PDB file of C-alpha atoms and ligand atoms in Angstrom:
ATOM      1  CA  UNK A   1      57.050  90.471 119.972  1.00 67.00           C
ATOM      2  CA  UNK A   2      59.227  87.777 121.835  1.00 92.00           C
ATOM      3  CA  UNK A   3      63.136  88.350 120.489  1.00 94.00           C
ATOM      4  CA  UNK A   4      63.038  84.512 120.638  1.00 95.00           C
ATOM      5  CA  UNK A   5      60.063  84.111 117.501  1.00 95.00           C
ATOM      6  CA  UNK A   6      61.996  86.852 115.734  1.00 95.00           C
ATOM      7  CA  UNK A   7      64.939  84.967 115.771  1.00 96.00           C
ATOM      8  CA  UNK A   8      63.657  81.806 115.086  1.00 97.00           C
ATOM      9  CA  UNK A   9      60.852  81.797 112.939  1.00 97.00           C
ATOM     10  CA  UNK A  10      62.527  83.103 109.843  1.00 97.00           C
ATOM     11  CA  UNK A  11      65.037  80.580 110.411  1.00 97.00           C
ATOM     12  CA  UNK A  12      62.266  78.307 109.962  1.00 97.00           C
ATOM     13  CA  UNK A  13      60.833  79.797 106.995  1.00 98.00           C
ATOM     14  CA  UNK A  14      64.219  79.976 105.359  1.00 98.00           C
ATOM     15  CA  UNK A  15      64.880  76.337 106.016  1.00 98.00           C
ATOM     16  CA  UNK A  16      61.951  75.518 104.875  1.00 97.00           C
ATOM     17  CA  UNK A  17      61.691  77.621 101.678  1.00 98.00           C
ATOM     18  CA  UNK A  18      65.293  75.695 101.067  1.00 98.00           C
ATOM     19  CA  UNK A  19      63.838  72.508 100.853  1.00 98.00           C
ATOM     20  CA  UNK A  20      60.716  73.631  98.426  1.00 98.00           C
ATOM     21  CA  UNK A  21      63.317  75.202  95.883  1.00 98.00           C
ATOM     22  CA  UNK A  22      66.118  72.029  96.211  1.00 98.00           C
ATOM     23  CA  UNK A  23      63.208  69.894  95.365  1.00 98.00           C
ATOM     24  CA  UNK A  24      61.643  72.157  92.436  1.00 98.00           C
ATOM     25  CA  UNK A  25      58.073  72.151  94.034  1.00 98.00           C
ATOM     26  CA  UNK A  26      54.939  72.518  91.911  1.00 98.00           C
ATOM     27  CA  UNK A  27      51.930  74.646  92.497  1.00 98.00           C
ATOM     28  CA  UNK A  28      50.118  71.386  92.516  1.00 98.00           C
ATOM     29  CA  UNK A  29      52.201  69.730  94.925  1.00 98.00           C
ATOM     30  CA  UNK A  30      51.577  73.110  97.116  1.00 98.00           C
ATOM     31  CA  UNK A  31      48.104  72.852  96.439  1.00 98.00           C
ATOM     32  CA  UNK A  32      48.143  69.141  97.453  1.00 96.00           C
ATOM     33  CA  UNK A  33      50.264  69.663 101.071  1.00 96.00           C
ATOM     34  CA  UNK A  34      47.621  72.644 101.702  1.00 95.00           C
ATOM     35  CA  UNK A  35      44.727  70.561 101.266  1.00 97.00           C
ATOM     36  CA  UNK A  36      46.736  68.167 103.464  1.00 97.00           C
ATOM     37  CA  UNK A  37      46.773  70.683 106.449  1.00 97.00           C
ATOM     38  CA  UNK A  38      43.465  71.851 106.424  1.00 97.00           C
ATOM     39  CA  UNK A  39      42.114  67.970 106.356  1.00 97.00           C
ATOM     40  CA  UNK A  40      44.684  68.016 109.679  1.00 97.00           C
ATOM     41  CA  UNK A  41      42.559  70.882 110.757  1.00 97.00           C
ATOM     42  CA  UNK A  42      38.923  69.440 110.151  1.00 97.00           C
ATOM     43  CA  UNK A  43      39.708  66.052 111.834  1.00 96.00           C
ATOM     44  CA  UNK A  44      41.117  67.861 114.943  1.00 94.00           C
ATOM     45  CA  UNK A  45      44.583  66.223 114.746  1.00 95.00           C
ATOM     46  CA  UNK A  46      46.854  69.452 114.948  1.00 96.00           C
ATOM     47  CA  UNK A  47      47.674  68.078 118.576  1.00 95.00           C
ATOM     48  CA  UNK A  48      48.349  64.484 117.288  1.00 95.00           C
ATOM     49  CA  UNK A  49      50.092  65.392 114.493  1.00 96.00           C
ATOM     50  CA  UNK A  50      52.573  68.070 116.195  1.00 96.00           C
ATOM     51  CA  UNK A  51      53.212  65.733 118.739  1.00 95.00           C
ATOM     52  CA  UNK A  52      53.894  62.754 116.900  1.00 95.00           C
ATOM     53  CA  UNK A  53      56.421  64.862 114.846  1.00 96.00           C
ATOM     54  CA  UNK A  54      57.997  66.909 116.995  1.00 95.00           C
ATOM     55  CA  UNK A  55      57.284  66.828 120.858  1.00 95.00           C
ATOM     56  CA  UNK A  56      60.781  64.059 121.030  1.00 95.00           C
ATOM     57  CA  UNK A  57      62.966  66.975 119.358  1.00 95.00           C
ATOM     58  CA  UNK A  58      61.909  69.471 122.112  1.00 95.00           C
ATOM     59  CA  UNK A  59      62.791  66.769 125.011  1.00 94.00           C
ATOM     60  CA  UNK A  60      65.996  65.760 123.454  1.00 93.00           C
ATOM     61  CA  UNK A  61      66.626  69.544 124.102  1.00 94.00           C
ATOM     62  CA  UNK A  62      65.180  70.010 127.065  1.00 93.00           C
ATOM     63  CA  UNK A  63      67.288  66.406 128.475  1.00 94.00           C
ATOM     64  CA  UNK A  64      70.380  68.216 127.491  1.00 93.00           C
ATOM     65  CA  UNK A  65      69.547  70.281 130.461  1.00 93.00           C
ATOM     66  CA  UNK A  66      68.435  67.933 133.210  1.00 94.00           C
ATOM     67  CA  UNK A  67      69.933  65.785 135.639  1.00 94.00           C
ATOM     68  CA  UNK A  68      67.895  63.037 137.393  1.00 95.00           C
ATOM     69  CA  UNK A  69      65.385  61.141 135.406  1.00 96.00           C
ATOM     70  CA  UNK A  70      65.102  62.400 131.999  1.00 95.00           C
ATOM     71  CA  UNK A  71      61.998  63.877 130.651  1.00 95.00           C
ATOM     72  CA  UNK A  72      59.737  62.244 127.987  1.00 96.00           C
ATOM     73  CA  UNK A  73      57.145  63.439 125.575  1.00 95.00           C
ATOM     74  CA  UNK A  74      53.976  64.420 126.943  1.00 95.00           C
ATOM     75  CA  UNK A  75      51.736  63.670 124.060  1.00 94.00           C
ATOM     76  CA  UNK A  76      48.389  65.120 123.075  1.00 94.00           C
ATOM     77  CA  UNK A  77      46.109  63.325 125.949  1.00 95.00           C
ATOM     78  CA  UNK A  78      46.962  64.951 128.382  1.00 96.00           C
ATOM     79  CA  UNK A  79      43.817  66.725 130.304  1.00 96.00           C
ATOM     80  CA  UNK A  80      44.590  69.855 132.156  1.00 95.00           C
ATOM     81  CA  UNK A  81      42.130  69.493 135.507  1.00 93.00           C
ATOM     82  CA  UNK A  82      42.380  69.352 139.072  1.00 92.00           C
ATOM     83  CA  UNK A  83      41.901  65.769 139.010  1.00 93.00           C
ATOM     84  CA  UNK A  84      41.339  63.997 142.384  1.00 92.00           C
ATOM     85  CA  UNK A  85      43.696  63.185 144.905  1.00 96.00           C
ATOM     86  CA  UNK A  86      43.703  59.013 144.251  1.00 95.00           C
ATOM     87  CA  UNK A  87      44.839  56.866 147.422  1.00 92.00           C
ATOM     88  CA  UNK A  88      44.725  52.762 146.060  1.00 94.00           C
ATOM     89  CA  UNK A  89      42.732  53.026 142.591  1.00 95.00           C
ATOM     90  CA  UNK A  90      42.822  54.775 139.716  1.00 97.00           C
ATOM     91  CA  UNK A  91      39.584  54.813 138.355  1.00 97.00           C
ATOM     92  CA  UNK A  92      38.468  51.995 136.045  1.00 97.00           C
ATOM     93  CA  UNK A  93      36.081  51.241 133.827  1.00 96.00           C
ATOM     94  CA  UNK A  94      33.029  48.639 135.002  1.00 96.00           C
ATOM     95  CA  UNK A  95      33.524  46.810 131.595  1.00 95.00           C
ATOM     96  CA  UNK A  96      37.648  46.111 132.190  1.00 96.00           C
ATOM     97  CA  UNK A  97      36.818  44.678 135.855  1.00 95.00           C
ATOM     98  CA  UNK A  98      38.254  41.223 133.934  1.00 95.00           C
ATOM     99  CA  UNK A  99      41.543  43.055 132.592  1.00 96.00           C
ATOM    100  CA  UNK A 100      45.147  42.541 133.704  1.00 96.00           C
ATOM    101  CA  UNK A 101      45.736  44.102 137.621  1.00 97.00           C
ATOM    102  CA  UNK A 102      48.253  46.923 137.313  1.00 98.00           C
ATOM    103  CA  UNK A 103      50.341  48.178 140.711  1.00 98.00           C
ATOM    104  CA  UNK A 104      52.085  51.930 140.072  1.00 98.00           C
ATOM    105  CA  UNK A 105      54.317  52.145 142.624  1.00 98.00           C
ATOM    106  CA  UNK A 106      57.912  53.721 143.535  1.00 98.00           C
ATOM    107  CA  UNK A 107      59.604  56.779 145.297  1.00 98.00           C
ATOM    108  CA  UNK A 108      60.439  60.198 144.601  1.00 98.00           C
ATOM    109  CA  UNK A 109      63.742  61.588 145.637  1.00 98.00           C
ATOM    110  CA  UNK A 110      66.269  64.188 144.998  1.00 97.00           C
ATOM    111  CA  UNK A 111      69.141  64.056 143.126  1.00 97.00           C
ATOM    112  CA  UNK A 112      71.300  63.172 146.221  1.00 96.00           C
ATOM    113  CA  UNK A 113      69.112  60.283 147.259  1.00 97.00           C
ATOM    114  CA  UNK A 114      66.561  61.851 149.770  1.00 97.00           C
ATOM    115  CA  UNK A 115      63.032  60.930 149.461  1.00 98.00           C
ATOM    116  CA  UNK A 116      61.011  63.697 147.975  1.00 98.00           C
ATOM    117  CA  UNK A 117      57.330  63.541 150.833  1.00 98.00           C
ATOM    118  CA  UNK A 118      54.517  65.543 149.281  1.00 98.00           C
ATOM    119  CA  UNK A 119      55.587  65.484 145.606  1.00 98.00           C
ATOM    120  CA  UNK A 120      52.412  65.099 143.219  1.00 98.00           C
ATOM    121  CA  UNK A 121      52.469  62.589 140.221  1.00 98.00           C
ATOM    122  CA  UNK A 122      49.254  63.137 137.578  1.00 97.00           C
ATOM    123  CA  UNK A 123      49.383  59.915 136.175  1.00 98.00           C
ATOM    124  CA  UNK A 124      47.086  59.107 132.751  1.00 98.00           C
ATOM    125  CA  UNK A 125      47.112  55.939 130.142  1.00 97.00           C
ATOM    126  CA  UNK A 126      44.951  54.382 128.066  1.00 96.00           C
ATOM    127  CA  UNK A 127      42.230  51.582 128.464  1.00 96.00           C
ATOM    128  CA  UNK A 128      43.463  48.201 128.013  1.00 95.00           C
ATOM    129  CA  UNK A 129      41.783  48.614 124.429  1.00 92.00           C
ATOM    130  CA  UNK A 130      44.024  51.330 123.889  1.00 92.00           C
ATOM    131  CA  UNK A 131      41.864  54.424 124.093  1.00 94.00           C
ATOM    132  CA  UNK A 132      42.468  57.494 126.269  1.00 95.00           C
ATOM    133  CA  UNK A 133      39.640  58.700 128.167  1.00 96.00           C
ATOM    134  CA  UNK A 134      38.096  62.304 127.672  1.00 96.00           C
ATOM    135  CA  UNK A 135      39.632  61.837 124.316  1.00 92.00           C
ATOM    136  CA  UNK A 136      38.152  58.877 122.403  1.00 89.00           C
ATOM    137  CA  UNK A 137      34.611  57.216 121.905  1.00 89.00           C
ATOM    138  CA  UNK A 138      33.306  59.129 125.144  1.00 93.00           C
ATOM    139  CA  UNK A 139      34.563  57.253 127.340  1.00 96.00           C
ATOM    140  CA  UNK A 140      33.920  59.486 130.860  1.00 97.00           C
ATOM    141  CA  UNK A 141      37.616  61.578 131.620  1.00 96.00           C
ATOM    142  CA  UNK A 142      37.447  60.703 134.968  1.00 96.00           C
ATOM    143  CA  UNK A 143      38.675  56.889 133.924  1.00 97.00           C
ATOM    144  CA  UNK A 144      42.327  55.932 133.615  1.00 97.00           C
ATOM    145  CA  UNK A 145      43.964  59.417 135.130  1.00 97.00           C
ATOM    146  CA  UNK A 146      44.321  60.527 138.539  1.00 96.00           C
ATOM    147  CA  UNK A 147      46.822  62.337 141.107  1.00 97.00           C
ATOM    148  CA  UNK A 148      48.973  60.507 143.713  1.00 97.00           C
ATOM    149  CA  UNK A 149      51.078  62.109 146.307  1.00 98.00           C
ATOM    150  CA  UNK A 150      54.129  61.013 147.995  1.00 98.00           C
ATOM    151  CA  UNK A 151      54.471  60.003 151.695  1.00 97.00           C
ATOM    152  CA  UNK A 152      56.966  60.294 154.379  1.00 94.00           C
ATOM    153  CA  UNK A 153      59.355  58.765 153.088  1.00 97.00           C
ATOM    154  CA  UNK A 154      58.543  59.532 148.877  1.00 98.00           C
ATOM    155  CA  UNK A 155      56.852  56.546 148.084  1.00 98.00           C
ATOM    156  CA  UNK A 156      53.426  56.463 146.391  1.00 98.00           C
ATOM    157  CA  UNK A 157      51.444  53.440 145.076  1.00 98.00           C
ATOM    158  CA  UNK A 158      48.546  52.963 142.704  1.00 97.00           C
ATOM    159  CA  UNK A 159      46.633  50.281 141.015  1.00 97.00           C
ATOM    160  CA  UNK A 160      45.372  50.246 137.616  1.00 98.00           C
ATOM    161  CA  UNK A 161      44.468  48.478 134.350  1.00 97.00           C
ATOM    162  CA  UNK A 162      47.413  47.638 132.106  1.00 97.00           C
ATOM    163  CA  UNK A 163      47.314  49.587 128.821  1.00 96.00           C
ATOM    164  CA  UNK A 164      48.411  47.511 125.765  1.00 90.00           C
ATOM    165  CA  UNK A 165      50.602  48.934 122.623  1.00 87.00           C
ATOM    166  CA  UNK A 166      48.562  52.099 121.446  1.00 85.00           C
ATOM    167  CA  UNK A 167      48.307  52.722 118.004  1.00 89.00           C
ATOM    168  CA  UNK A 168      47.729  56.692 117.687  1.00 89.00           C
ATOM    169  CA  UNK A 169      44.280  57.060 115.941  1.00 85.00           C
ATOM    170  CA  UNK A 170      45.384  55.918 112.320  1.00 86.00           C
ATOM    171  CA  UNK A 171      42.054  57.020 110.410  1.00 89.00           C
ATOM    172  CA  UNK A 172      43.220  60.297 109.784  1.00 94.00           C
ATOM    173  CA  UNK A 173      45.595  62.719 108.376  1.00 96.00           C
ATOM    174  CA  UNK A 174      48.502  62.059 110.917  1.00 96.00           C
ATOM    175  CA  UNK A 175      48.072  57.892 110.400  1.00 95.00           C
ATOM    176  CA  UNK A 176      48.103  58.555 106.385  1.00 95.00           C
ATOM    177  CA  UNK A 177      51.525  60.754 106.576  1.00 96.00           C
ATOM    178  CA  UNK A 178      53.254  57.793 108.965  1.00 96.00           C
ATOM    179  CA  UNK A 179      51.401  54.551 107.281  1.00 96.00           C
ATOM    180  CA  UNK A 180      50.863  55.645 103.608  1.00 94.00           C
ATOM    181  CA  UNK A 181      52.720  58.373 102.889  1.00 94.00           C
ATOM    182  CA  UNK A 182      56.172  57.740 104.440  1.00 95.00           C
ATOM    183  CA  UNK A 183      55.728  53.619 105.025  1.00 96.00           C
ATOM    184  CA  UNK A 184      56.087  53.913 108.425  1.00 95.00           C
ATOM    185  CA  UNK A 185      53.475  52.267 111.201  1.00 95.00           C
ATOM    186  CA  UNK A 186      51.345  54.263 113.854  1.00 95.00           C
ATOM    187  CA  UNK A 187      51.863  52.338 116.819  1.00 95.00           C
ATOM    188  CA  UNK A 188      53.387  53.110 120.265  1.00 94.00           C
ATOM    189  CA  UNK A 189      54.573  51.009 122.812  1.00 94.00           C
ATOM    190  CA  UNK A 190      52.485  50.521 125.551  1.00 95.00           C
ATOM    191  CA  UNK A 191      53.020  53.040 128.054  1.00 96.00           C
ATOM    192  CA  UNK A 192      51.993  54.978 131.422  1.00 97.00           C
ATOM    193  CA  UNK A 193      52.198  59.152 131.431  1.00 97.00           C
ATOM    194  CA  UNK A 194      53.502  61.052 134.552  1.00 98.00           C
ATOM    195  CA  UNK A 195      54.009  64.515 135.458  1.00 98.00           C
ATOM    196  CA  UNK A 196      55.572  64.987 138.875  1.00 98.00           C
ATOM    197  CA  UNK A 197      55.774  68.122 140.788  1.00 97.00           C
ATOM    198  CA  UNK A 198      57.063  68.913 143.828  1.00 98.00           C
ATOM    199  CA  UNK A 199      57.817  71.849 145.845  1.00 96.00           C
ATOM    200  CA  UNK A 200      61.396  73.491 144.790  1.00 96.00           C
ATOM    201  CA  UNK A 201      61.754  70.744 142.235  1.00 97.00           C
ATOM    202  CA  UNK A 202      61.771  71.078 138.501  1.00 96.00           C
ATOM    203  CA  UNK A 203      58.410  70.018 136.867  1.00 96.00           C
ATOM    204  CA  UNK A 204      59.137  66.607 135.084  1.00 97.00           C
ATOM    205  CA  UNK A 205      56.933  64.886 132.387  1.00 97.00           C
ATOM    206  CA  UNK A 206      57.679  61.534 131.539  1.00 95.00           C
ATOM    207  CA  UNK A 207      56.374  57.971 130.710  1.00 96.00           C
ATOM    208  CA  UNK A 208      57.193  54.415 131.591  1.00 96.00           C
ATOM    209  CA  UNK A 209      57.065  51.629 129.333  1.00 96.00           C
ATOM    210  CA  UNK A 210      57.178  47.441 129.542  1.00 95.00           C
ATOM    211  CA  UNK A 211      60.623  45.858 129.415  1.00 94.00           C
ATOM    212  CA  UNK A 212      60.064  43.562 126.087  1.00 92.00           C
ATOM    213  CA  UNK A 213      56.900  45.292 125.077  1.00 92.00           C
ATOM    214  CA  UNK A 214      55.960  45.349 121.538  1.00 93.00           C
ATOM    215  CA  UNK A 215      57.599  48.885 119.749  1.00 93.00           C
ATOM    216  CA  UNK A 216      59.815  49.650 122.732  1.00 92.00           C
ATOM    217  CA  UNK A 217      62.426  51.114 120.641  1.00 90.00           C
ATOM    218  CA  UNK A 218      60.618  51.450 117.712  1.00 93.00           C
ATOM    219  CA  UNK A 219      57.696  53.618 118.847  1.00 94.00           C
ATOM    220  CA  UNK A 220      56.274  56.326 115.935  1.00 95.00           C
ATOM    221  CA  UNK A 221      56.424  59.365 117.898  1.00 94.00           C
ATOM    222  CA  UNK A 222      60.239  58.706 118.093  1.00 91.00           C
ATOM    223  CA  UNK A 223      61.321  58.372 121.453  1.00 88.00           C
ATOM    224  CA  UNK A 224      64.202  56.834 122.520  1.00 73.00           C
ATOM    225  CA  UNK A 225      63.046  55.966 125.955  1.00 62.00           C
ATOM    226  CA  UNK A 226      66.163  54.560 126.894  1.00 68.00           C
ATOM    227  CA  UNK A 227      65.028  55.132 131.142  1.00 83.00           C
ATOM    228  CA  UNK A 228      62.055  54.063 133.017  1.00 92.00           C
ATOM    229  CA  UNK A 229      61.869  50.701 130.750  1.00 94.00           C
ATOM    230  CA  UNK A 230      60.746  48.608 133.582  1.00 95.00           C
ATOM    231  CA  UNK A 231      61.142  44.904 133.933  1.00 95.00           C
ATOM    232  CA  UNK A 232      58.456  42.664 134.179  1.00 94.00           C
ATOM    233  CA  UNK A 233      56.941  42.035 138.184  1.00 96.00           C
ATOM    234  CA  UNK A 234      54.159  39.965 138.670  1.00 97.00           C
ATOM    235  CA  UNK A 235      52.595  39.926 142.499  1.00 96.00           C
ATOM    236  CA  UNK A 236      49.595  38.046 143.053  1.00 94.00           C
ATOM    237  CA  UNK A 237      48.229  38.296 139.290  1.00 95.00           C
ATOM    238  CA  UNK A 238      49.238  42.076 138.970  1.00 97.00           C
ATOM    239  CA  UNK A 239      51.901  43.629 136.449  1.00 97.00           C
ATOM    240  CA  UNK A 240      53.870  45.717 138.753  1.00 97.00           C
ATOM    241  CA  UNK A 241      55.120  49.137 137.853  1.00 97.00           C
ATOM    242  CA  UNK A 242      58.218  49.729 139.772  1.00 97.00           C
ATOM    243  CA  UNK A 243      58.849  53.062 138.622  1.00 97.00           C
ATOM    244  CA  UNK A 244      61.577  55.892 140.097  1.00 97.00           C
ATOM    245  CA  UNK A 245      61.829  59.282 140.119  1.00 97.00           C
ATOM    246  CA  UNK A 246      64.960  61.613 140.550  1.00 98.00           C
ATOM    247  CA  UNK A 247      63.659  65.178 140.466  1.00 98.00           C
ATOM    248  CA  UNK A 248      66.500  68.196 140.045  1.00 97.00           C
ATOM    249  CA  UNK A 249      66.300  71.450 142.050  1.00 96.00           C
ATOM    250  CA  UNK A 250      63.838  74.198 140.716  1.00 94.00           C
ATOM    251  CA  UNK A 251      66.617  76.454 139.722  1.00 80.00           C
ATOM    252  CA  UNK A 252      67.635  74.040 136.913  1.00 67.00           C
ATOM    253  CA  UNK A 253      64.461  74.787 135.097  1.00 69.00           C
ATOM    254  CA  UNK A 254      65.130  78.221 135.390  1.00 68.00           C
ATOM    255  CA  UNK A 255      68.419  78.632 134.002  1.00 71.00           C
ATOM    256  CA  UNK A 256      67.422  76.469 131.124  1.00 68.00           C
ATOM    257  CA  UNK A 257      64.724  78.882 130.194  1.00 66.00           C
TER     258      UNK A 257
HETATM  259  C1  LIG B   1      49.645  59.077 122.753  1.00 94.55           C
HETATM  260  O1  LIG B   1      48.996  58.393 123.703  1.00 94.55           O
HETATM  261  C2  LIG B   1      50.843  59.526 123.049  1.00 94.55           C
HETATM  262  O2  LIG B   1      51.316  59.281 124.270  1.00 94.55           O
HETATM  263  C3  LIG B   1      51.567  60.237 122.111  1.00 94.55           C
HETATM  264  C4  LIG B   1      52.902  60.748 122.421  1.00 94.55           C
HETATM  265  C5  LIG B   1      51.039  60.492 120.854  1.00 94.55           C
HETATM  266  C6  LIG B   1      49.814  60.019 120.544  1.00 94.55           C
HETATM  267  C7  LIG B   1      49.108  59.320 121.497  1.00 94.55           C
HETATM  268 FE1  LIG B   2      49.890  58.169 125.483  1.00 94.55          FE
END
């Protein structure tokens, strides 16, 4: 068993056992957050709902450690394939042909400045309706994600759709803790997902998000995306994405583990 579960787990536990007796929990209460979880279970939202909750703790942690752009949370849409190597387009859907033009674009370098060739970005957002593809309604997972790779001189570009505020499914479990159980709301702001890696460089997960967008700052997952806020760019009818990337040496990543 990992030293690092035995350590931390009953710290958990005890924490946790701390707040049942400070508040004098009933059996029925008990009864009540267990019936909770397993609805969390049945509609499939365990990803969801750890990642709205937590995901921002474990970057705030893992930021203490890196230099260059700070990391972000990943979320739960995330699909784990090889997907294809995209030169202009990410793949849209037919039915968005009339939606707002979106240019990705920027460069990848070091933390000294040099431009970072060959370094792969998977990139993934939502529709413009706000659904994530692979994920919701069926919408085929080849729409809205894709791989770009650096050139000579670390710059990659990309055009898209632009996603709009995205309000994390709401129906379920997670959207009744935020929205009716602790009067919060379920939206995010609207934002684009990256995961760059490059050769000798530590992996970096992030997201950008529109300068004066709805729920920047106030986003229910709790981020505090205070980087890659990016100002509004338009160039012949597209939203441009000017975004940056700073990637730290490999050995960073190690020592932090
Ligand atoms: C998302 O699209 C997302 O990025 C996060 C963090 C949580 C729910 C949905
Ligand atoms: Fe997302």
């Amino acid at each position: 068993m990992s030293e690092r579960v035995k350590q931390i787990v009953p710290e958990l536990l005890d924490e946790i056992k701390g707040v049942l007796k400070k508040h004098k929990v009933t059996f029925a209460e008990y009864r009540s957050a267990f019936e909770y979880l397993i609805g969390v279970q049945e509609a499939k939202e365990v990803p969801l709902m750890l990642d709205a909750l937590f995901n921002a703790t474990i970057v705030e942690i893992e930021n203490e450690s890196r230099k260059g752009t700070r990391a972000d949370i990943q979320g739960p849409y995330y699909i784990d394939e090889d997907y294809p190597i995209v030169t202009d387009e990410l793949p849209s859907r037919p039915e968005d042909a009339g939606a707002q033009d979106m240019i990705i674009r920027g460069q990848v370098t070091d933390l000294d400045g040099t431009p970072v060739a060959g370094a792969m970005l998977d990139i993934w957002h939502s529709t413009p309706d706000g659904l994530y593809s692979g994920i919701h309604d069926n919408i085929d997972r080849k729409y809205y994600r894709g791989r770009v790779v650096t050139g000579e001189n670390g710059h990659y570009c990309v055009t898209s759709k632009l996603p709009v505020p995205y309000q994390i499914p709401n129906a379920g479990p997670t959207g009744d803790l935020l929205e009716k159980h602790l009067g919060r709301h379920s939206w995010r702001p609207a934002h684009i997902h990256f995961w760059a890696r490059a050769e000798g460089k530590r992996d970096l997960i992030n997201q950008a998000y529109f300068e004066g967008g709805e729920y920047v700052g106030d986003d229910c997952c709790d981020t505090d995306h205070l980087e890659l806020v990016v100002p509004e760019v338009i160039e012949d009818g597209a939203r441009v994405m000017e975004v940056n990337f700073v990637l730290e040496p490999a050995q960073a990543q190690l020592a932090a583990e």
